[in-house]
Amino acid sequence: MSSQNRGTDLPQFINDLDGGVFAEKVSRALSDVAAGVIDHDGKGELNIKLKLERIGNSYRVGVKHALTYKVPEANGSYSQENTTESVMHVNTGGRMSMFPENQSQLFTRKGEPQSHDDDKE
């Protein structure tokens, strides 16, 4: 696999969202839903929604991450919804990470040399 086709490291990506708090929320919600399904013989639901938007003219995106879930109870269910936002760097090939993989933007996302207006004489 070429370095330009590397995918985002999903476990690391999830752990980076909201400084690790989002992963903890998902973990707790999964446990609550599973316990409700078993304890009350009902159906539960958990949804994760991600929305990405470019930040200015940079190689960063704002990631809005929403967690919604429904836990069955003896006489119905209860639902929770939580939405927060994190900033991620978009590296070569679209790989997202909390920090840039290189410390300067020498290359475009496609791996081609980045031209700067200062370089032109």
PDB file of C-alpha atoms in Angstrom:
ATOM      1  CA  MET A   1       0.000   0.000   0.000  1.00  0.00           C
ATOM      2  CA  SER A   2       1.460   3.335  -0.982  1.00  0.00           C
ATOM      3  CA  SER A   3       1.912   6.064   1.593  1.00  0.00           C
ATOM      4  CA  GLN A   4      -0.535   8.258  -0.349  1.00  0.00           C
ATOM      5  CA  ASN A   5      -3.375   5.749   0.113  1.00  0.00           C
ATOM      6  CA  ARG A   6      -3.082   5.293   3.870  1.00  0.00           C
ATOM      7  CA  GLY A   7      -6.387   5.451   5.637  1.00  0.00           C
ATOM      8  CA  THR A   8      -7.067   7.291   8.849  1.00  0.00           C
ATOM      9  CA  ASP A   9      -6.186   5.222  11.918  1.00  0.00           C
ATOM     10  CA  LEU A  10      -9.750   4.765  13.171  1.00  0.00           C
ATOM     11  CA  PRO A  11      -9.046   3.738  16.793  1.00  0.00           C
ATOM     12  CA  GLN A  12      -6.622   6.662  17.179  1.00  0.00           C
ATOM     13  CA  PHE A  13      -9.052   9.029  15.435  1.00  0.00           C
ATOM     14  CA  ILE A  14     -11.902   8.100  17.813  1.00  0.00           C
ATOM     15  CA  ASN A  15      -9.587   8.449  20.823  1.00  0.00           C
ATOM     16  CA  ASP A  16      -8.441  11.888  19.622  1.00  0.00           C
ATOM     17  CA  LEU A  17     -11.972  13.292  19.344  1.00  0.00           C
ATOM     18  CA  ASP A  18     -12.660  15.708  22.181  1.00  0.00           C
ATOM     19  CA  GLY A  19      -9.364  14.730  23.844  1.00  0.00           C
ATOM     20  CA  GLY A  20     -10.512  11.146  24.476  1.00  0.00           C
ATOM     21  CA  VAL A  21     -13.797  12.139  26.105  1.00  0.00           C
ATOM     22  CA  PHE A  22     -15.857  11.098  23.055  1.00  0.00           C
ATOM     23  CA  ALA A  23     -14.487   7.532  23.201  1.00  0.00           C
ATOM     24  CA  GLU A  24     -15.394   7.358  26.899  1.00  0.00           C
ATOM     25  CA  LYS A  25     -18.930   8.570  26.137  1.00  0.00           C
ATOM     26  CA  VAL A  26     -19.349   5.927  23.410  1.00  0.00           C
ATOM     27  CA  SER A  27     -18.024   3.216  25.739  1.00  0.00           C
ATOM     28  CA  ARG A  28     -20.442   4.169  28.517  1.00  0.00           C
ATOM     29  CA  ALA A  29     -23.383   4.494  26.100  1.00  0.00           C
ATOM     30  CA  LEU A  30     -22.694   1.054  24.585  1.00  0.00           C
ATOM     31  CA  SER A  31     -22.694  -0.484  28.058  1.00  0.00           C
ATOM     32  CA  ASP A  32     -25.912   1.302  29.064  1.00  0.00           C
ATOM     33  CA  VAL A  33     -27.711   0.251  25.871  1.00  0.00           C
ATOM     34  CA  ALA A  34     -26.521  -3.359  26.126  1.00  0.00           C
ATOM     35  CA  ALA A  35     -27.567  -3.583  29.792  1.00  0.00           C
ATOM     36  CA  GLY A  36     -31.001  -2.142  28.985  1.00  0.00           C
ATOM     37  CA  VAL A  37     -31.500  -4.599  26.122  1.00  0.00           C
ATOM     38  CA  ILE A  38     -30.685  -7.563  28.375  1.00  0.00           C
ATOM     39  CA  ASP A  39     -32.440  -6.326  31.530  1.00  0.00           C
ATOM     40  CA  HIS A  40     -35.680  -5.277  29.814  1.00  0.00           C
ATOM     41  CA  ASP A  41     -35.712  -7.563  26.742  1.00  0.00           C
ATOM     42  CA  GLY A  42     -36.079  -4.528  24.492  1.00  0.00           C
ATOM     43  CA  LYS A  43     -34.329  -2.983  21.522  1.00  0.00           C
ATOM     44  CA  GLY A  44     -31.684  -0.311  21.962  1.00  0.00           C
ATOM     45  CA  GLU A  45     -29.964   1.969  19.522  1.00  0.00           C
ATOM     46  CA  LEU A  46     -26.692   3.914  19.323  1.00  0.00           C
ATOM     47  CA  ASN A  47     -25.736   6.276  16.493  1.00  0.00           C
ATOM     48  CA  ILE A  48     -22.540   8.181  15.804  1.00  0.00           C
ATOM     49  CA  LYS A  49     -22.670  11.014  13.278  1.00  0.00           C
ATOM     50  CA  LEU A  50     -19.608  12.861  11.973  1.00  0.00           C
ATOM     51  CA  LYS A  51     -19.699  16.106   9.966  1.00  0.00           C
ATOM     52  CA  LEU A  52     -16.486  17.536   8.517  1.00  0.00           C
ATOM     53  CA  GLU A  53     -15.922  21.124   7.417  1.00  0.00           C
ATOM     54  CA  ARG A  54     -12.719  22.749   6.203  1.00  0.00           C
ATOM     55  CA  ILE A  55     -11.278  25.460   8.427  1.00  0.00           C
ATOM     56  CA  GLY A  56     -10.413  28.461   6.273  1.00  0.00           C
ATOM     57  CA  ASN A  57      -7.785  27.716   3.649  1.00  0.00           C
ATOM     58  CA  SER A  58      -5.844  25.349   5.896  1.00  0.00           C
ATOM     59  CA  TYR A  59      -5.175  21.616   5.949  1.00  0.00           C
ATOM     60  CA  ARG A  60      -7.455  21.258   8.972  1.00  0.00           C
ATOM     61  CA  VAL A  61     -11.077  20.276   9.353  1.00  0.00           C
ATOM     62  CA  GLY A  62     -13.606  20.782  12.090  1.00  0.00           C
ATOM     63  CA  VAL A  63     -15.196  17.462  12.984  1.00  0.00           C
ATOM     64  CA  LYS A  64     -18.595  17.691  14.645  1.00  0.00           C
ATOM     65  CA  HIS A  65     -19.253  14.388  16.385  1.00  0.00           C
ATOM     66  CA  ALA A  66     -22.685  13.521  17.650  1.00  0.00           C
ATOM     67  CA  LEU A  67     -23.623  10.561  19.820  1.00  0.00           C
ATOM     68  CA  THR A  68     -27.272   9.620  20.237  1.00  0.00           C
ATOM     69  CA  TYR A  69     -28.593   6.533  21.943  1.00  0.00           C
ATOM     70  CA  LYS A  70     -31.783   4.981  23.242  1.00  0.00           C
ATOM     71  CA  VAL A  71     -31.843   2.657  26.252  1.00  0.00           C
ATOM     72  CA  PRO A  72     -34.866   0.398  26.831  1.00  0.00           C
ATOM     73  CA  GLU A  73     -36.429   0.442  30.307  1.00  0.00           C
ATOM     74  CA  ALA A  74     -39.253  -1.485  31.973  1.00  0.00           C
ATOM     75  CA  ASN A  75     -41.890   1.095  30.966  1.00  0.00           C
ATOM     76  CA  GLY A  76     -40.448   2.649  27.818  1.00  0.00           C
ATOM     77  CA  SER A  77     -36.981   4.003  27.143  1.00  0.00           C
ATOM     78  CA  TYR A  78     -34.760   7.012  27.624  1.00  0.00           C
ATOM     79  CA  SER A  79     -32.606   8.801  25.068  1.00  0.00           C
ATOM     80  CA  GLN A  80     -29.462  10.917  25.222  1.00  0.00           C
ATOM     81  CA  GLU A  81     -27.818  13.161  22.641  1.00  0.00           C
ATOM     82  CA  ASN A  82     -24.405  14.796  22.848  1.00  0.00           C
ATOM     83  CA  THR A  83     -22.616  16.839  20.168  1.00  0.00           C
ATOM     84  CA  THR A  84     -19.098  18.262  20.413  1.00  0.00           C
ATOM     85  CA  GLU A  85     -16.440  19.402  17.935  1.00  0.00           C
ATOM     86  CA  SER A  86     -12.740  18.706  17.429  1.00  0.00           C
ATOM     87  CA  VAL A  87     -10.090  19.988  15.015  1.00  0.00           C
ATOM     88  CA  MET A  88      -8.085  17.471  12.962  1.00  0.00           C
ATOM     89  CA  HIS A  89      -5.210  17.867  10.533  1.00  0.00           C
ATOM     90  CA  VAL A  90      -5.605  16.390   7.056  1.00  0.00           C
ATOM     91  CA  ASN A  91      -2.310  14.870   6.015  1.00  0.00           C
ATOM     92  CA  THR A  92      -1.077  13.336   2.759  1.00  0.00           C
ATOM     93  CA  GLY A  93      -3.708  11.097   1.203  1.00  0.00           C
ATOM     94  CA  GLY A  94      -6.456  12.467   3.461  1.00  0.00           C
ATOM     95  CA  ARG A  95      -5.201  10.740   6.603  1.00  0.00           C
ATOM     96  CA  MET A  96      -6.623  12.634   9.588  1.00  0.00           C
ATOM     97  CA  SER A  97      -4.784  13.028  12.869  1.00  0.00           C
ATOM     98  CA  MET A  98      -4.773  15.357  15.846  1.00  0.00           C
ATOM     99  CA  PHE A  99      -1.296  16.641  14.944  1.00  0.00           C
ATOM    100  CA  PRO A 100       0.250  17.143  11.498  1.00  0.00           C
ATOM    101  CA  GLU A 101       2.488  14.288  10.390  1.00  0.00           C
ATOM    102  CA  ASN A 102       5.133  16.796   9.320  1.00  0.00           C
ATOM    103  CA  GLN A 103       5.872  20.126  10.904  1.00  0.00           C
ATOM    104  CA  SER A 104       5.704  22.198   7.746  1.00  0.00           C
ATOM    105  CA  GLN A 105       3.506  22.173   4.705  1.00  0.00           C
ATOM    106  CA  LEU A 106       6.194  21.261   2.194  1.00  0.00           C
ATOM    107  CA  PHE A 107       3.821  19.043   0.233  1.00  0.00           C
ATOM    108  CA  THR A 108       0.197  19.141  -0.845  1.00  0.00           C
ATOM    109  CA  ARG A 109      -2.249  16.440   0.290  1.00  0.00           C
ATOM    110  CA  LYS A 110      -1.376  14.611  -2.951  1.00  0.00           C
ATOM    111  CA  GLY A 111       2.309  14.573  -1.994  1.00  0.00           C
ATOM    112  CA  GLU A 112       3.374  17.134  -4.594  1.00  0.00           C
ATOM    113  CA  PRO A 113       5.706  20.012  -3.674  1.00  0.00           C
ATOM    114  CA  GLN A 114       3.787  22.920  -2.171  1.00  0.00           C
ATOM    115  CA  SER A 115       4.408  26.210  -3.984  1.00  0.00           C
ATOM    116  CA  HIS A 116       4.495  29.383  -1.921  1.00  0.00           C
ATOM    117  CA  ASP A 117       4.098  32.936  -3.186  1.00  0.00           C
ATOM    118  CA  ASP A 118       7.326  33.822  -1.359  1.00  0.00           C
ATOM    119  CA  ASP A 119       9.270  31.360  -3.553  1.00  0.00           C
ATOM    120  CA  LYS A 120       8.496  33.234  -6.763  1.00  0.00           C
ATOM    121  CA  GLU A 121      11.028  35.823  -7.785  1.00  0.00           C
TER     122      GLU A 121
END
